[in-house]
mmCIF file of C-alpha atoms (C1' of nucleotides) in Angstrom:
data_model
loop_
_atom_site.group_PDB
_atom_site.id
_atom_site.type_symbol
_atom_site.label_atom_id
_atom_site.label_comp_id
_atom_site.label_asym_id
_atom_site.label_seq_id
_atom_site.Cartn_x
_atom_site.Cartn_y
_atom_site.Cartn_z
ATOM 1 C CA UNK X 236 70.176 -209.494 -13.297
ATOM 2 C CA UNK X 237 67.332 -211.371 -15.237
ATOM 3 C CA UNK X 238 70.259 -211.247 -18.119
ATOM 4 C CA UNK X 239 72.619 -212.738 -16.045
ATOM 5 C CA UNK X 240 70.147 -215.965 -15.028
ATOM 6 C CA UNK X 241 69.246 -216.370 -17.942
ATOM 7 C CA UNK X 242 72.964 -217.048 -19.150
ATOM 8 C CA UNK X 243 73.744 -219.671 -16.383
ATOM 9 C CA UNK X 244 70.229 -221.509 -17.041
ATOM 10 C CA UNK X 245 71.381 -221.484 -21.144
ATOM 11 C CA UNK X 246 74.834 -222.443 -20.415
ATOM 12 C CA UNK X 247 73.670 -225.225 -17.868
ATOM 13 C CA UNK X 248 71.101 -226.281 -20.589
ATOM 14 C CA UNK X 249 73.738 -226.678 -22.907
ATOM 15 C CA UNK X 250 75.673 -228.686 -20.703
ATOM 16 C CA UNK X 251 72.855 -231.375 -19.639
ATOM 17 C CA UNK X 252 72.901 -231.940 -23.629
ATOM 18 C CA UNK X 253 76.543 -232.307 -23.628
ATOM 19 C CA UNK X 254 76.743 -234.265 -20.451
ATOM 20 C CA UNK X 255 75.318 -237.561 -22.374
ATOM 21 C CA UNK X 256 78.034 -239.477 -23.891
ATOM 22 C CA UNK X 257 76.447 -240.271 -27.428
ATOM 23 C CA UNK X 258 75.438 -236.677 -27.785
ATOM 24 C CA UNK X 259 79.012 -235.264 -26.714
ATOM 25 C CA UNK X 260 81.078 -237.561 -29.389
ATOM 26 C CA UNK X 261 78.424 -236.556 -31.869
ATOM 27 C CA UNK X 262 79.039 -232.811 -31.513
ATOM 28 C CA UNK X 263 83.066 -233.968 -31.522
ATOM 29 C CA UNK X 264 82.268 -235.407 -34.756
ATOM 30 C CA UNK X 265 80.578 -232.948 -36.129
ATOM 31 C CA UNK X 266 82.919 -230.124 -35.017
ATOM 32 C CA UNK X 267 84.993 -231.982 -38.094
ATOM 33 C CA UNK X 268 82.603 -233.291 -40.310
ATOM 34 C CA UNK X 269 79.195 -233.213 -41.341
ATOM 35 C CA UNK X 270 77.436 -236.223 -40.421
ATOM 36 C CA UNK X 271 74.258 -237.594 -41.609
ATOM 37 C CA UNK X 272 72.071 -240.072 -39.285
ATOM 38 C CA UNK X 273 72.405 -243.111 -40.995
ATOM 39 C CA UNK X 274 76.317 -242.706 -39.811
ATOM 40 C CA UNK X 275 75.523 -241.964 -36.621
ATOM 41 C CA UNK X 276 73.410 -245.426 -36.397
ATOM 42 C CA UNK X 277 75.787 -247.425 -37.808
ATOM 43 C CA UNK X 278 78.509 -245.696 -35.267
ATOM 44 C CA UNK X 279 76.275 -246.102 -32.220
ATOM 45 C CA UNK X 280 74.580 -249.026 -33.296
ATOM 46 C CA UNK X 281 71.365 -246.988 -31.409
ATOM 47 C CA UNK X 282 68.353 -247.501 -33.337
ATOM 48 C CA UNK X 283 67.939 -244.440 -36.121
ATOM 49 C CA UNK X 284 64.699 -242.423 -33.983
ATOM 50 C CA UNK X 285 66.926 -242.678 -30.855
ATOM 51 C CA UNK X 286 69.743 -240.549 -32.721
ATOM 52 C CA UNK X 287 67.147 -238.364 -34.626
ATOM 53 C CA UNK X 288 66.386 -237.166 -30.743
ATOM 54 C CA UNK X 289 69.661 -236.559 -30.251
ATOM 55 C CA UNK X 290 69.900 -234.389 -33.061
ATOM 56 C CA UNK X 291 66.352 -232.865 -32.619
ATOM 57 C CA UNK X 292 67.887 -231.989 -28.785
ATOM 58 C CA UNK X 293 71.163 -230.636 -30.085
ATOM 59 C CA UNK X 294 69.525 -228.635 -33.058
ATOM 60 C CA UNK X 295 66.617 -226.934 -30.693
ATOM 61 C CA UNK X 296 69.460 -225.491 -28.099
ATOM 62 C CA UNK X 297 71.137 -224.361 -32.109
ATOM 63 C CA UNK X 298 73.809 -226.331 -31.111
ATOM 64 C CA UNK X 299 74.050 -227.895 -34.698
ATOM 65 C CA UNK X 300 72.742 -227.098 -38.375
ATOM 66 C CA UNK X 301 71.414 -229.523 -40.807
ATOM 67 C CA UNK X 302 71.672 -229.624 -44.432
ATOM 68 C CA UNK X 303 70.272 -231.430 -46.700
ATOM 69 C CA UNK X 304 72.034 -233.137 -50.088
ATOM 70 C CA UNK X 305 69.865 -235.471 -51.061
ATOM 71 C CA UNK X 306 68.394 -238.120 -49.079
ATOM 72 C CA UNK X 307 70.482 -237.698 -47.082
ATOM 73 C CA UNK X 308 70.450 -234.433 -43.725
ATOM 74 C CA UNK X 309 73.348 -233.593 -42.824
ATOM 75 C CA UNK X 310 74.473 -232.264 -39.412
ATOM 76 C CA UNK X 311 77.307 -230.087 -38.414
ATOM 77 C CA UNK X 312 78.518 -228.100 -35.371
ATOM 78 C CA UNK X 313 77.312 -224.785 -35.784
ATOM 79 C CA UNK X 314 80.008 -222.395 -35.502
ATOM 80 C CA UNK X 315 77.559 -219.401 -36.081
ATOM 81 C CA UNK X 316 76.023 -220.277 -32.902
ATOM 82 C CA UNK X 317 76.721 -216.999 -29.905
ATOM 83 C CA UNK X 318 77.340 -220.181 -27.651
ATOM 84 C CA UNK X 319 79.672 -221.772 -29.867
ATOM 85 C CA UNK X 320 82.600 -219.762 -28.119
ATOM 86 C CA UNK X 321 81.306 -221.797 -24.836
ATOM 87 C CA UNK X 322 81.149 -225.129 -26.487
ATOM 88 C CA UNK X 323 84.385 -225.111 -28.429
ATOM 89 C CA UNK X 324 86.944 -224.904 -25.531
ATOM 90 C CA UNK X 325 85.570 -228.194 -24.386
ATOM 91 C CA UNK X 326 85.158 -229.798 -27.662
ATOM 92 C CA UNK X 327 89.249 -229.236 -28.169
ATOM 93 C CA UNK X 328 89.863 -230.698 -25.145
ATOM 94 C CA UNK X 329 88.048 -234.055 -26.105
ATOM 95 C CA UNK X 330 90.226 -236.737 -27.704
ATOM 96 C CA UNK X 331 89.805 -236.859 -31.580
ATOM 97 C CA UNK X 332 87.112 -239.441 -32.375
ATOM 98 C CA UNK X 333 87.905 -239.447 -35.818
ATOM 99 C CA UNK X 334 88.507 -243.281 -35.755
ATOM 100 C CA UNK X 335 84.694 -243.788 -35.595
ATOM 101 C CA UNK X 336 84.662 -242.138 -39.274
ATOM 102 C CA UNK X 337 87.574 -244.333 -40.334
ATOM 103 C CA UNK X 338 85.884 -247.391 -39.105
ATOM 104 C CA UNK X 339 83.246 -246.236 -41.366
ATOM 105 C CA UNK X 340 85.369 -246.004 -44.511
ATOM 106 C CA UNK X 341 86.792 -249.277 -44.109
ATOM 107 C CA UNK X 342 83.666 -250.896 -43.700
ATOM 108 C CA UNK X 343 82.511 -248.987 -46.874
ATOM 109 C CA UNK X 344 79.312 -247.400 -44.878
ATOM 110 C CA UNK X 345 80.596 -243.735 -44.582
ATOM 111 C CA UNK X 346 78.792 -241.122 -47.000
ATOM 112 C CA UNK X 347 80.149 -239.174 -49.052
ATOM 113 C CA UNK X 348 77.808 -237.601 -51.216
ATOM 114 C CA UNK X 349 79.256 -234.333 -52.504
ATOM 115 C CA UNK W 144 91.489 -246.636 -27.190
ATOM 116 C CA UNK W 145 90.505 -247.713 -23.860
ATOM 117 C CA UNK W 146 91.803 -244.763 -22.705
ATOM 118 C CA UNK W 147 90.082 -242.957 -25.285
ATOM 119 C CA UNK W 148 86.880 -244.082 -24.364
ATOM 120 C CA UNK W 149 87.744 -243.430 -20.480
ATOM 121 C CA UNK W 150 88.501 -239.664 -21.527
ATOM 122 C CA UNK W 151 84.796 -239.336 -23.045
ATOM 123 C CA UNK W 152 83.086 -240.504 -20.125
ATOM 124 C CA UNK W 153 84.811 -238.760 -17.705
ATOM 125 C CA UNK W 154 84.088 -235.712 -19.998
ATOM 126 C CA UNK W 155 80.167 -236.505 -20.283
ATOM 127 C CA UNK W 156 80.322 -237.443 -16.470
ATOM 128 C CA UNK W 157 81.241 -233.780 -15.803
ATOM 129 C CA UNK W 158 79.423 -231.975 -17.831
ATOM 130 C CA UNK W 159 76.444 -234.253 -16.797
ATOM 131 C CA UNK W 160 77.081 -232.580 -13.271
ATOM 132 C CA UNK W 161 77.648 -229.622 -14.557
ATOM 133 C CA UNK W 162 74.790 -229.681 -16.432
ATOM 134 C CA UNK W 163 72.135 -228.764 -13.503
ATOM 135 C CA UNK W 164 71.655 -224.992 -12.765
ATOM 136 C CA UNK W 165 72.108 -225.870 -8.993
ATOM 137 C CA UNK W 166 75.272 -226.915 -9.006
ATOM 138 C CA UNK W 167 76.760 -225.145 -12.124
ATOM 139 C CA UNK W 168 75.942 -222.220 -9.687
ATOM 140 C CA UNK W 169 77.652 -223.396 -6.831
ATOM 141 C CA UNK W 170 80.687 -224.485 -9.260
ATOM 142 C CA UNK W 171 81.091 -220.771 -9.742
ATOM 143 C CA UNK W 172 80.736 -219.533 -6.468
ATOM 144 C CA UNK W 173 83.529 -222.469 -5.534
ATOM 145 C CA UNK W 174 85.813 -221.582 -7.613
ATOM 146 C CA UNK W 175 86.216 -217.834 -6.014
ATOM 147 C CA UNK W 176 84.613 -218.993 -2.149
ATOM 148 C CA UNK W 177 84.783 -221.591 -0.159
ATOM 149 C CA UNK W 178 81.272 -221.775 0.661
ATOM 150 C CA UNK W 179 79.546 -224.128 3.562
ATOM 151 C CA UNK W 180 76.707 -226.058 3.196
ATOM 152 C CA UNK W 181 74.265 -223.900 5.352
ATOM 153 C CA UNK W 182 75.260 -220.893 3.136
ATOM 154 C CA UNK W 183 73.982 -222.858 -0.154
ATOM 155 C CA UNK W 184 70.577 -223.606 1.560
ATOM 156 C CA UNK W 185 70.091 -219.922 2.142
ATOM 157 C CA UNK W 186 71.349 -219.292 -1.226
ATOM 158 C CA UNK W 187 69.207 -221.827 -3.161
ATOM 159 C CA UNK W 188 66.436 -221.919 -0.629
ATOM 160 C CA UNK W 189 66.329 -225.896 -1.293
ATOM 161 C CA UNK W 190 66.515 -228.386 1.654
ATOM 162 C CA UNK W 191 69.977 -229.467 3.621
ATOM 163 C CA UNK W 192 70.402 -232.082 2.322
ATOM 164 C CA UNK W 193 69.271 -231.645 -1.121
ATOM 165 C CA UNK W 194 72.509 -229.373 -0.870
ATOM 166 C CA UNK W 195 74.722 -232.157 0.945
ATOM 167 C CA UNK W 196 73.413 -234.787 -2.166
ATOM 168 C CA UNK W 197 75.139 -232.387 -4.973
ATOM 169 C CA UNK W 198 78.154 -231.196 -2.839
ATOM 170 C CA UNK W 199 78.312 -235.188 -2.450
ATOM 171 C CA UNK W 200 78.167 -235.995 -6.251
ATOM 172 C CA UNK W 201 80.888 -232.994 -6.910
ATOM 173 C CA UNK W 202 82.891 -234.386 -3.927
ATOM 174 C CA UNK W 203 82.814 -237.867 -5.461
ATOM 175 C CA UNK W 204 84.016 -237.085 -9.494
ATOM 176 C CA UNK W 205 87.043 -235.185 -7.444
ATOM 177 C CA UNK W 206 85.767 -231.579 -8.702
ATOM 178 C CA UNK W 207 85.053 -230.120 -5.305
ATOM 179 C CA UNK W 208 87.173 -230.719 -1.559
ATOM 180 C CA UNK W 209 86.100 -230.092 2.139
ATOM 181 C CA UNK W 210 87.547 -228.605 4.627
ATOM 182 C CA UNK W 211 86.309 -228.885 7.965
ATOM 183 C CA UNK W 212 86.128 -225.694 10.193
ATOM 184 C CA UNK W 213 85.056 -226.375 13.060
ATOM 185 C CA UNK W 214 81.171 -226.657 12.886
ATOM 186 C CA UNK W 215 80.917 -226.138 9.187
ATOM 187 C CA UNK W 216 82.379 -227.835 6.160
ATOM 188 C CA UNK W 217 83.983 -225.415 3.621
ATOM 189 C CA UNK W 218 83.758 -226.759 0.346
ATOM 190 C CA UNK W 219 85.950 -225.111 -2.466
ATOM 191 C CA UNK W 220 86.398 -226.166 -6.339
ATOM 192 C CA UNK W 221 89.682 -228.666 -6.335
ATOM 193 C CA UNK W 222 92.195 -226.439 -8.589
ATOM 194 C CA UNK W 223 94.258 -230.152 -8.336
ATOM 195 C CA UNK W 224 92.251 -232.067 -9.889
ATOM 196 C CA UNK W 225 93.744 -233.380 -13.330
ATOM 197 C CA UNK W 226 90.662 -232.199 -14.642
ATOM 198 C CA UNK W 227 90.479 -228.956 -13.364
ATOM 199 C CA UNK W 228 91.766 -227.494 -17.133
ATOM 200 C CA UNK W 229 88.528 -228.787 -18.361
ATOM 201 C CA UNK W 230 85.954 -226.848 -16.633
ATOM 202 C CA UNK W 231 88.419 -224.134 -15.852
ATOM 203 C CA UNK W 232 86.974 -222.760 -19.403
ATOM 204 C CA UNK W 233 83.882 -223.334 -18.780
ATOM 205 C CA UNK W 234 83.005 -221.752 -15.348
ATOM 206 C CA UNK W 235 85.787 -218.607 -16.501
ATOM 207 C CA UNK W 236 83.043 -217.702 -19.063
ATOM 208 C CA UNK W 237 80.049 -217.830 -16.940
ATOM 209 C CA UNK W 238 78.914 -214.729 -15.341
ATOM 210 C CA UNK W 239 79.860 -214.078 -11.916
ATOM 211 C CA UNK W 240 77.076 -215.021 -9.133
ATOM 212 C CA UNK W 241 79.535 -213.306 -6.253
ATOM 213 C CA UNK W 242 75.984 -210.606 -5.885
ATOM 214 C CA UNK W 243 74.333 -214.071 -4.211
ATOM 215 C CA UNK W 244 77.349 -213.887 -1.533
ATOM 216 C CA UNK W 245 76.397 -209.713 -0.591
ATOM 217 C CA UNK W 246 73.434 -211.182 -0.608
ATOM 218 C CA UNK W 247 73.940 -212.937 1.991
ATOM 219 C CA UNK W 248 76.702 -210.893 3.383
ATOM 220 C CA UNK W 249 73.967 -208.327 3.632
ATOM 221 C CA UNK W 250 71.733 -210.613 5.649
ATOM 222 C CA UNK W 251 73.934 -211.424 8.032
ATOM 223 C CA UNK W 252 74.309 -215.064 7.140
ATOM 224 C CA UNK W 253 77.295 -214.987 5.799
ATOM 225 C CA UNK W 254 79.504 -217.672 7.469
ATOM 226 C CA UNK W 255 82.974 -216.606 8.325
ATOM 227 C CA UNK W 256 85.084 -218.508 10.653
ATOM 228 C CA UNK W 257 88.349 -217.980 9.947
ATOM 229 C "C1'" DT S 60 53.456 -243.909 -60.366
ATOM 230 C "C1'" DG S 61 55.389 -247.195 -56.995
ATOM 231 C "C1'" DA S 62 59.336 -249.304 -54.398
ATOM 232 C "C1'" DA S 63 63.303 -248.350 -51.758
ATOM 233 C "C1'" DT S 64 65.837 -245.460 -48.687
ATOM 234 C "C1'" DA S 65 66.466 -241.725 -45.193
ATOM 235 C "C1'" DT S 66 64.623 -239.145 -41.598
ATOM 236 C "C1'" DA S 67 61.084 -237.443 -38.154
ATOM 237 C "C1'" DT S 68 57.452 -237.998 -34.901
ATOM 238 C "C1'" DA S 69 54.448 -240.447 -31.523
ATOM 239 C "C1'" DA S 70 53.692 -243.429 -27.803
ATOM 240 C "C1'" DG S 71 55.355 -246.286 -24.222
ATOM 241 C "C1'" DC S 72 58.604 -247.906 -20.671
ATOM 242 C "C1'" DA S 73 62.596 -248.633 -17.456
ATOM 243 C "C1'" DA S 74 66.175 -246.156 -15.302
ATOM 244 C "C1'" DA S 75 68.094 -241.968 -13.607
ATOM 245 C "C1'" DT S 76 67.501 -237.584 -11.379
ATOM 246 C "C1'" DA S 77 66.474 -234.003 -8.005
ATOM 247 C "C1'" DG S 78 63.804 -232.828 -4.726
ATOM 248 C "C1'" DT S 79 61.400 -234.079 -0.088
ATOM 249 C "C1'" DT S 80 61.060 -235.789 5.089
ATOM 250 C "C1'" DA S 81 63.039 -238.549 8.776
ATOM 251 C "C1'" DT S 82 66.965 -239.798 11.112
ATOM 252 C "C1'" DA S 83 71.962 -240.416 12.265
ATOM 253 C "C1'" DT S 84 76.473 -238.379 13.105
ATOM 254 C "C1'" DA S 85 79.780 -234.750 14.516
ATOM 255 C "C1'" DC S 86 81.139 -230.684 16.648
ATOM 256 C "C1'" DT S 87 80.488 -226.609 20.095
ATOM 257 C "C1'" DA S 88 79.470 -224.640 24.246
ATOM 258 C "C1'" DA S 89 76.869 -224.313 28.585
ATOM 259 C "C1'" DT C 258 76.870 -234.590 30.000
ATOM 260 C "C1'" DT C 259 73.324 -232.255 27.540
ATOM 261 C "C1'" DA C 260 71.336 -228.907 24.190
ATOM 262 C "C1'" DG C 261 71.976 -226.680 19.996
ATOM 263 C "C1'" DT C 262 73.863 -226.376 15.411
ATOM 264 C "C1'" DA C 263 75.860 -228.290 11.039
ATOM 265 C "C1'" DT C 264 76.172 -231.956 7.957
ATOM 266 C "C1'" DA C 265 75.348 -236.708 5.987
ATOM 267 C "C1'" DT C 266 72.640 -240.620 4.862
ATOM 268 C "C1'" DA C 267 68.387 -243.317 3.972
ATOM 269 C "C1'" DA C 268 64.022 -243.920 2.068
ATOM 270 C "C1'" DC C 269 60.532 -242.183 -0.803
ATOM 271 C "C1'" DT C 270 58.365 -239.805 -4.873
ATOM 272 C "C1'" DA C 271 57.408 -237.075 -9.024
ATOM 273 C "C1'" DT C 272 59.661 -235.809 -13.088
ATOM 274 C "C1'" DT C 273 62.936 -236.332 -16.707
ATOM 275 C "C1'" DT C 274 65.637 -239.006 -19.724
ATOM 276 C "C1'" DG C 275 67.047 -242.196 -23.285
ATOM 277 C "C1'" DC C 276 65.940 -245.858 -25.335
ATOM 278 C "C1'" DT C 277 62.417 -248.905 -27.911
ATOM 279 C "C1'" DT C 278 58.694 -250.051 -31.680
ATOM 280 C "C1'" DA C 279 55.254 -248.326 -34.839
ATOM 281 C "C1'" DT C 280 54.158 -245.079 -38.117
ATOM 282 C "C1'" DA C 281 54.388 -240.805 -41.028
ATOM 283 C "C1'" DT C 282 56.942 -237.869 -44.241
ATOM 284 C "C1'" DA C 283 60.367 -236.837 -47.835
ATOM 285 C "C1'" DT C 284 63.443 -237.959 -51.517
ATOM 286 C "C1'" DT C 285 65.342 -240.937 -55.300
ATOM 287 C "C1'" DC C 286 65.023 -243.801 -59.014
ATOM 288 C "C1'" DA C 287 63.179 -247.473 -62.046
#
DNA sequence: TGAATATATAAGCAAATAGTTATATACTAA
DNA sequence: TTAGTATATAACTATTTGCTTATATATTCA
C-alpha cells in the first residue's frame, strides 16, 4: 500500500518535471545526444543558471547523468534509471528535435569535444 | 515546424496536468470508472470544487468527457481523443488505485445509477 | 600564477498553481 | 413550487515555479 503511493507520487513527480516545455525537449535531446549547458543556452536562448536548474531538477529525480570532458558537463538521458522504462514511451512519441542540434552545427556553436 | 512546435506543447501541456498526484490519480481511476464528482471528494477528501477545478482543466485539454446521469456527472478518460496513445502508456504502467473504489464501495458511497 | 571559459548556487521577483469559502446553476422528488 | 442534492464558477490566498542578476567554483591555457 505505502509501496504503491509512493509509485504514483514518483511517477507524478516525474511528470511535473516533464510537463515544462524547455525541460521536456531537453530530455528529447538528450535521449540522443549528450548535451552540455552552454548548448542548451544557445538553443533556448534562457540565460545559462536558468538551464543549470533545469538540469539540477532533472538530475535530482535521476532523470539524467552528467559527465564531465573537460570544461565542459555533459548531460544525457539516463537509461540506467528504474523509471526510464516510464519516461521512454513518451519520449518516442515526441517529434525528433534534432533540428535544434543542426541549427547548432551550422551556426558553428555545437560541441563536440571527444 | 509549426507543427512541430504545436506537438511539444501539447505534450508538456499534458504531462503538466498529469503531473499533479490529484489528478494523475483520478486519470487512473478514469480510465477503468467513470467516476462522479462527489465520489472524488470522498476519495481525495479535498473540497467540491477543488475537484470540479481539475475535472475542469482535464475536461478542457480533451483528456476526460462527462456524461450526465441524472443528478451526477460521470466523468470517464476520452479513449477518442487523438491523444489518447500518449498517456495510454503512461497511466497502463501506473499501479492500479481500483482499492480507493472498495473503498468506497465498502462505505456505502459508492455512486451507481445506472 | 592569472585570465578566460563553463557551470553551479544564492537571492529575489512575477506569474502560475492548487487549495479554500461563498455563491450560482441544474436536477430530483415531495 | 419548494427543499435537498450535485456540480460549476468566482474571488481570494499561500505556495510553487521559472526566470532574472550577482556571485562562487572549477577547468583550461598562456
Amino acid at each position: 500500500m505505502l509501496q504503491i503511493s509512493f509509485e504514483i507520487d514518483k511517477a507524478a513527480n516525474i511528470l511535473k518535471l516533464l510537463g515544462d516545455k524547455t525541460r521536456l525537449t531537453m530530455m528529447k535531446l538528450m535521449d540522443n545526444h549528450a548535451c552540455c549547458v552552454c548548448e542548451f543556452v544557445e538553443i533556448f536562448q534562457f540565460s545559462q543558471p536558468a538551464v543549470s536548474q533545469h538540469l539540477r531538477k532533472l538530475k535530482d529525480l535521476g532523470l539524467v547523468v552528467e559527465e564531465r570532458k573537460g570544461q565542459w558537463i555533459f548531460y544525457s538521458v539516463n537509461k540506467n534509471n528504474e523509471y526510464y522504462s516510464f519516461i521512454q514511451p513518451i519520449l518516442d512519441q515526441l517529434p525528433s528535435q534534432d533540428y535544434k542540434i543542426k541549427e547548432l552545427e551550422e551556426k558553428g556553436t555545437r560541441i563536440n569535444c571527444c
